[in-house]
CSV table of C-alpha atoms in Angstrom, one decimal:
chain,number,residue,atom,x,y,z
A,1,UNK,CA,37.3,-59.7,19.4
A,2,UNK,CA,35.5,-56.5,20.4
A,3,UNK,CA,32.1,-56.0,18.7
A,4,UNK,CA,32.0,-53.1,16.3
A,5,UNK,CA,30.0,-49.9,16.4
A,6,UNK,CA,26.8,-49.9,14.5
A,7,UNK,CA,26.1,-46.6,12.8
A,8,UNK,CA,22.6,-45.6,11.5
A,9,UNK,CA,22.3,-42.8,9.0
A,10,UNK,CA,19.4,-41.0,10.4
A,11,UNK,CA,17.3,-37.9,10.1
A,12,UNK,CA,13.9,-37.9,11.8
A,13,UNK,CA,10.8,-38.1,9.6
A,14,UNK,CA,7.3,-39.0,10.9
A,15,UNK,CA,6.8,-42.1,8.9
A,16,UNK,CA,10.3,-43.5,9.8
A,17,UNK,CA,10.2,-43.1,13.6
A,18,UNK,CA,8.5,-46.5,14.3
A,19,UNK,CA,11.0,-48.4,12.1
A,20,UNK,CA,13.9,-46.5,13.7
A,21,UNK,CA,12.7,-47.4,17.2
A,22,UNK,CA,12.3,-51.1,16.2
A,23,UNK,CA,15.8,-51.3,14.9
A,24,UNK,CA,17.2,-49.9,18.1
A,25,UNK,CA,15.1,-52.3,20.1
A,26,UNK,CA,16.1,-55.2,17.9
A,27,UNK,CA,19.8,-54.6,18.6
A,28,UNK,CA,19.2,-54.2,22.3
A,29,UNK,CA,17.3,-57.5,22.5
A,30,UNK,CA,19.0,-59.7,19.9
A,31,UNK,CA,22.5,-58.2,19.6
A,32,UNK,CA,23.2,-56.5,22.9
A,33,UNK,CA,27.0,-56.6,22.5
A,34,UNK,CA,26.7,-54.0,19.7
A,35,UNK,CA,26.7,-50.3,20.5
A,36,UNK,CA,24.6,-48.0,18.3
A,37,UNK,CA,25.0,-44.4,17.2
A,38,UNK,CA,23.5,-42.3,14.5
A,39,UNK,CA,25.0,-39.9,11.9
A,40,UNK,CA,23.6,-37.1,9.7
A,41,UNK,CA,25.9,-35.2,7.3
A,42,UNK,CA,23.5,-32.3,7.4
A,43,UNK,CA,23.1,-32.3,3.6
A,44,UNK,CA,19.9,-31.2,2.0
A,45,UNK,CA,18.6,-33.4,0.5
A,46,UNK,CA,19.7,-36.2,2.8
A,47,UNK,CA,22.8,-37.9,1.5
A,48,UNK,CA,23.1,-41.6,2.5
A,49,UNK,CA,26.4,-42.0,0.7
A,50,UNK,CA,28.0,-39.1,2.6
A,51,UNK,CA,26.6,-40.3,5.9
A,52,UNK,CA,28.1,-43.8,5.4
A,53,UNK,CA,31.5,-42.3,4.3
A,54,UNK,CA,31.7,-40.0,7.3
A,55,UNK,CA,30.9,-42.9,9.6
A,56,UNK,CA,33.6,-45.1,8.2
A,57,UNK,CA,36.1,-42.2,8.2
A,58,UNK,CA,35.8,-41.9,12.0
A,59,UNK,CA,36.7,-45.6,12.5
A,60,UNK,CA,40.2,-46.9,13.0
A,61,UNK,CA,41.9,-48.3,9.8
A,62,UNK,CA,41.2,-51.9,10.7
A,63,UNK,CA,38.3,-51.5,13.0
A,64,UNK,CA,35.1,-53.2,11.9
A,65,UNK,CA,32.1,-51.0,11.5
A,66,UNK,CA,28.5,-51.9,10.7
A,67,UNK,CA,26.5,-49.4,8.5
A,68,UNK,CA,22.9,-50.2,9.2
A,69,UNK,CA,19.9,-48.5,7.5
A,70,UNK,CA,17.5,-47.1,10.1
A,71,UNK,CA,14.7,-49.4,8.8
A,72,UNK,CA,16.5,-52.7,8.4
A,73,UNK,CA,16.8,-55.6,10.9
A,74,UNK,CA,19.7,-58.2,10.4
A,75,UNK,CA,19.6,-61.7,11.6
A,76,UNK,CA,22.0,-62.0,14.5
A,77,UNK,CA,24.2,-64.9,13.5
A,78,UNK,CA,24.9,-63.8,9.9
A,79,UNK,CA,25.8,-60.4,11.2
A,80,UNK,CA,28.2,-61.9,13.7
A,81,UNK,CA,29.8,-64.0,11.0
A,82,UNK,CA,30.2,-61.0,8.7
A,83,UNK,CA,31.9,-59.0,11.5
A,84,UNK,CA,34.4,-61.8,12.2
A,85,UNK,CA,35.2,-62.2,8.5
A,86,UNK,CA,35.4,-58.5,7.6
A,87,UNK,CA,38.2,-58.0,10.2
A,88,UNK,CA,40.8,-59.6,7.9
A,89,UNK,CA,39.2,-60.1,4.4
A,90,UNK,CA,39.9,-56.6,2.9
A,91,UNK,CA,36.4,-56.7,1.5
A,92,UNK,CA,32.9,-55.4,2.5
A,93,UNK,CA,30.5,-58.0,3.7
A,94,UNK,CA,26.7,-58.2,3.4
A,95,UNK,CA,25.2,-60.3,6.2
A,96,UNK,CA,22.4,-61.7,4.0
A,97,UNK,CA,21.5,-63.6,0.9
A,98,UNK,CA,17.8,-62.7,1.0
A,99,UNK,CA,16.4,-59.2,1.4
A,100,UNK,CA,12.8,-59.2,2.7
A,101,UNK,CA,10.8,-56.0,2.3
A,102,UNK,CA,8.0,-56.3,4.8
A,103,UNK,CA,5.9,-53.4,3.6
A,104,UNK,CA,3.0,-52.1,5.6
A,105,UNK,CA,1.4,-55.6,6.1
A,106,UNK,CA,4.5,-57.4,7.2
A,107,UNK,CA,5.6,-54.6,9.4
A,108,UNK,CA,2.2,-54.6,11.1
A,109,UNK,CA,2.5,-58.3,11.6
A,110,UNK,CA,5.9,-57.9,13.2
A,111,UNK,CA,4.6,-55.1,15.5
A,112,UNK,CA,1.8,-57.5,16.6
A,113,UNK,CA,4.4,-60.1,17.7
A,114,UNK,CA,4.7,-62.4,14.7
A,115,UNK,CA,8.3,-63.6,14.2
A,116,UNK,CA,10.1,-61.8,11.3
A,117,UNK,CA,10.6,-65.0,9.3
A,118,UNK,CA,6.8,-65.6,9.3
A,119,UNK,CA,5.8,-62.0,8.3
A,120,UNK,CA,4.5,-61.3,4.8
A,121,UNK,CA,7.3,-60.0,2.5
A,122,UNK,CA,8.4,-59.1,-1.0
A,123,UNK,CA,11.8,-60.6,-1.9
A,124,UNK,CA,14.0,-57.9,-3.4
A,125,UNK,CA,16.3,-59.6,-5.9
A,126,UNK,CA,19.7,-58.1,-6.2
A,127,UNK,CA,19.5,-56.0,-3.1
A,128,UNK,CA,22.9,-54.8,-2.0
A,129,UNK,CA,22.2,-52.3,0.8
A,130,UNK,CA,20.5,-52.3,4.2
A,131,UNK,CA,23.5,-53.5,6.3
A,132,UNK,CA,27.2,-53.3,5.4
A,133,UNK,CA,30.0,-54.6,7.4
A,134,UNK,CA,33.5,-53.2,6.7
A,135,UNK,CA,36.8,-51.8,7.9
A,136,UNK,CA,37.9,-48.4,6.9
A,137,UNK,CA,40.8,-50.0,5.0
A,138,UNK,CA,38.4,-52.1,2.8
A,139,UNK,CA,36.0,-49.1,2.3
A,140,UNK,CA,38.7,-46.8,1.2
A,141,UNK,CA,40.3,-49.4,-1.1
A,142,UNK,CA,37.4,-48.9,-3.6
A,143,UNK,CA,36.5,-45.3,-2.8
A,144,UNK,CA,33.5,-45.9,-0.5
A,145,UNK,CA,30.2,-44.5,-1.9
A,146,UNK,CA,29.8,-41.7,-4.4
A,147,UNK,CA,28.4,-38.6,-2.6
A,148,UNK,CA,27.2,-37.2,-5.9
A,149,UNK,CA,24.1,-39.4,-5.4
A,150,UNK,CA,21.8,-37.2,-3.4
A,151,UNK,CA,18.4,-37.8,-2.1
A,152,UNK,CA,16.9,-41.2,-3.1
A,153,UNK,CA,18.5,-43.7,-5.4
A,154,UNK,CA,21.4,-45.6,-6.9
A,155,UNK,CA,24.3,-45.0,-4.5
A,156,UNK,CA,24.1,-48.6,-3.4
A,157,UNK,CA,24.0,-50.1,-6.9
A,158,UNK,CA,26.9,-47.9,-8.0
A,159,UNK,CA,28.9,-48.8,-4.9
A,160,UNK,CA,28.4,-52.5,-5.7
A,161,UNK,CA,29.8,-52.1,-9.2
A,162,UNK,CA,32.8,-50.1,-7.9
A,163,UNK,CA,33.6,-52.8,-5.3
A,164,UNK,CA,33.2,-55.6,-7.8
A,165,UNK,CA,35.3,-53.9,-10.5
A,166,UNK,CA,38.1,-52.3,-8.4
A,167,UNK,CA,38.5,-55.1,-5.9
A,168,UNK,CA,38.0,-57.9,-8.4
A,169,UNK,CA,35.0,-59.5,-6.7
A,170,UNK,CA,31.6,-58.5,-5.3
A,171,UNK,CA,31.0,-57.8,-1.7
A,172,UNK,CA,31.0,-61.1,0.3
A,173,UNK,CA,27.7,-62.4,1.4
A,174,UNK,CA,26.7,-64.6,4.4
A,175,UNK,CA,23.7,-66.9,4.3
A,176,UNK,CA,20.8,-65.2,6.0
A,177,UNK,CA,18.1,-62.6,5.7
A,178,UNK,CA,17.6,-58.9,6.5
A,179,UNK,CA,14.1,-57.4,7.0
A,180,UNK,CA,13.2,-53.9,5.8
A,181,UNK,CA,10.4,-52.2,7.7
A,182,UNK,CA,7.7,-50.0,6.2
A,183,UNK,CA,7.8,-46.2,5.9
A,184,UNK,CA,6.7,-43.7,3.3
A,185,UNK,CA,9.0,-44.1,0.3
A,186,UNK,CA,10.9,-41.3,-1.1
A,187,UNK,CA,9.6,-40.0,-4.4
A,188,UNK,CA,11.3,-41.7,-7.4
A,189,UNK,CA,11.0,-38.7,-9.7
A,190,UNK,CA,12.2,-35.2,-10.2
A,191,UNK,CA,15.4,-33.6,-11.4
A,192,UNK,CA,17.6,-35.0,-8.6
A,193,UNK,CA,16.3,-38.5,-9.3
A,194,UNK,CA,17.0,-38.1,-13.0
A,195,UNK,CA,20.5,-36.9,-12.2
A,196,UNK,CA,21.1,-39.9,-10.0
A,197,UNK,CA,19.9,-42.2,-12.7
A,198,UNK,CA,22.1,-40.6,-15.4
A,199,UNK,CA,25.1,-40.8,-13.0
A,200,UNK,CA,24.4,-44.5,-12.5
A,201,UNK,CA,24.7,-45.1,-16.2
A,202,UNK,CA,28.4,-43.9,-15.9
A,203,UNK,CA,29.0,-46.7,-13.4
A,204,UNK,CA,27.4,-49.3,-15.6
A,205,UNK,CA,29.6,-48.2,-18.5
A,206,UNK,CA,32.7,-48.5,-16.4
A,207,UNK,CA,31.8,-51.8,-14.8
A,208,UNK,CA,34.0,-53.9,-17.0
A,209,UNK,CA,37.0,-51.6,-16.9
A,210,UNK,CA,38.9,-51.2,-13.6
A,211,UNK,CA,40.9,-48.2,-14.8
A,212,UNK,CA,37.7,-46.4,-15.9
A,213,UNK,CA,35.9,-47.3,-12.7
A,214,UNK,CA,38.9,-46.0,-10.6
A,215,UNK,CA,38.9,-42.7,-12.6
A,216,UNK,CA,35.1,-42.3,-12.0
A,217,UNK,CA,35.5,-43.0,-8.3
A,218,UNK,CA,38.5,-40.6,-8.0
A,219,UNK,CA,36.4,-37.9,-9.7
A,220,UNK,CA,33.8,-38.3,-7.0
A,221,UNK,CA,36.3,-38.3,-4.2
A,222,UNK,CA,37.8,-35.1,-5.5
A,223,UNK,CA,34.4,-33.4,-5.6
A,224,UNK,CA,33.8,-34.6,-2.0
A,225,UNK,CA,37.0,-33.0,-0.9
A,226,UNK,CA,36.0,-29.7,-2.5
A,227,UNK,CA,32.7,-29.9,-0.6
A,228,UNK,CA,34.3,-30.8,2.7
A,229,UNK,CA,33.8,-27.2,4.0
A,230,UNK,CA,30.2,-28.1,4.8
A,231,UNK,CA,31.6,-29.9,7.9
A,232,UNK,CA,32.1,-33.4,9.3
A,233,UNK,CA,28.4,-34.2,9.9
A,234,UNK,CA,26.9,-34.8,13.3
A,235,UNK,CA,27.0,-38.0,15.3
A,236,UNK,CA,24.7,-38.7,18.3
């Protein structure tokens, strides 16, 4: 089986450069069979959901693609297992059961040569982002991610509910860990953050109703089509 492309949503920012370089180095050393590229939709503010949707849209219907945040390191074997399983499952796979946020201290330890599994971390319970493994068929079957979430926040949690509700099960996990490296966090405040939080409540309200969830997802897809004149994004 051919290893998939790994796509990193990415827009340079001073505090994120070190993590970005370490993700690229990690793949080169630990997962050399994977090819990496980046994508930026060009939206202001940065739109993670649209970047991910655009990346998947460029893949073949049944090709496996890895959507990897530019600050997150996956363990090699769980990722390889997720890639193999995603090829035929019709579901999105998460190559971890534990999400370690290293913060400044743990990231400095890793930079100093301490193995990831020994670095100081905070366990993020319920994490559902960082690294996604999917085919375009599986991604489109539940609508992908809602591009109405702009800037920071909630697109991953809303996506998790949509996948679980529309496909009848949550994304499939593989035993392992991912490690999120330190950078200056986006501000969790302001009008856009409030709009994202309010939109998330619509997903929570639809979570037990497949018809309502499908209608909510379709509404977002229709808006994305109307906004498509902004272009297909840029890949490098």
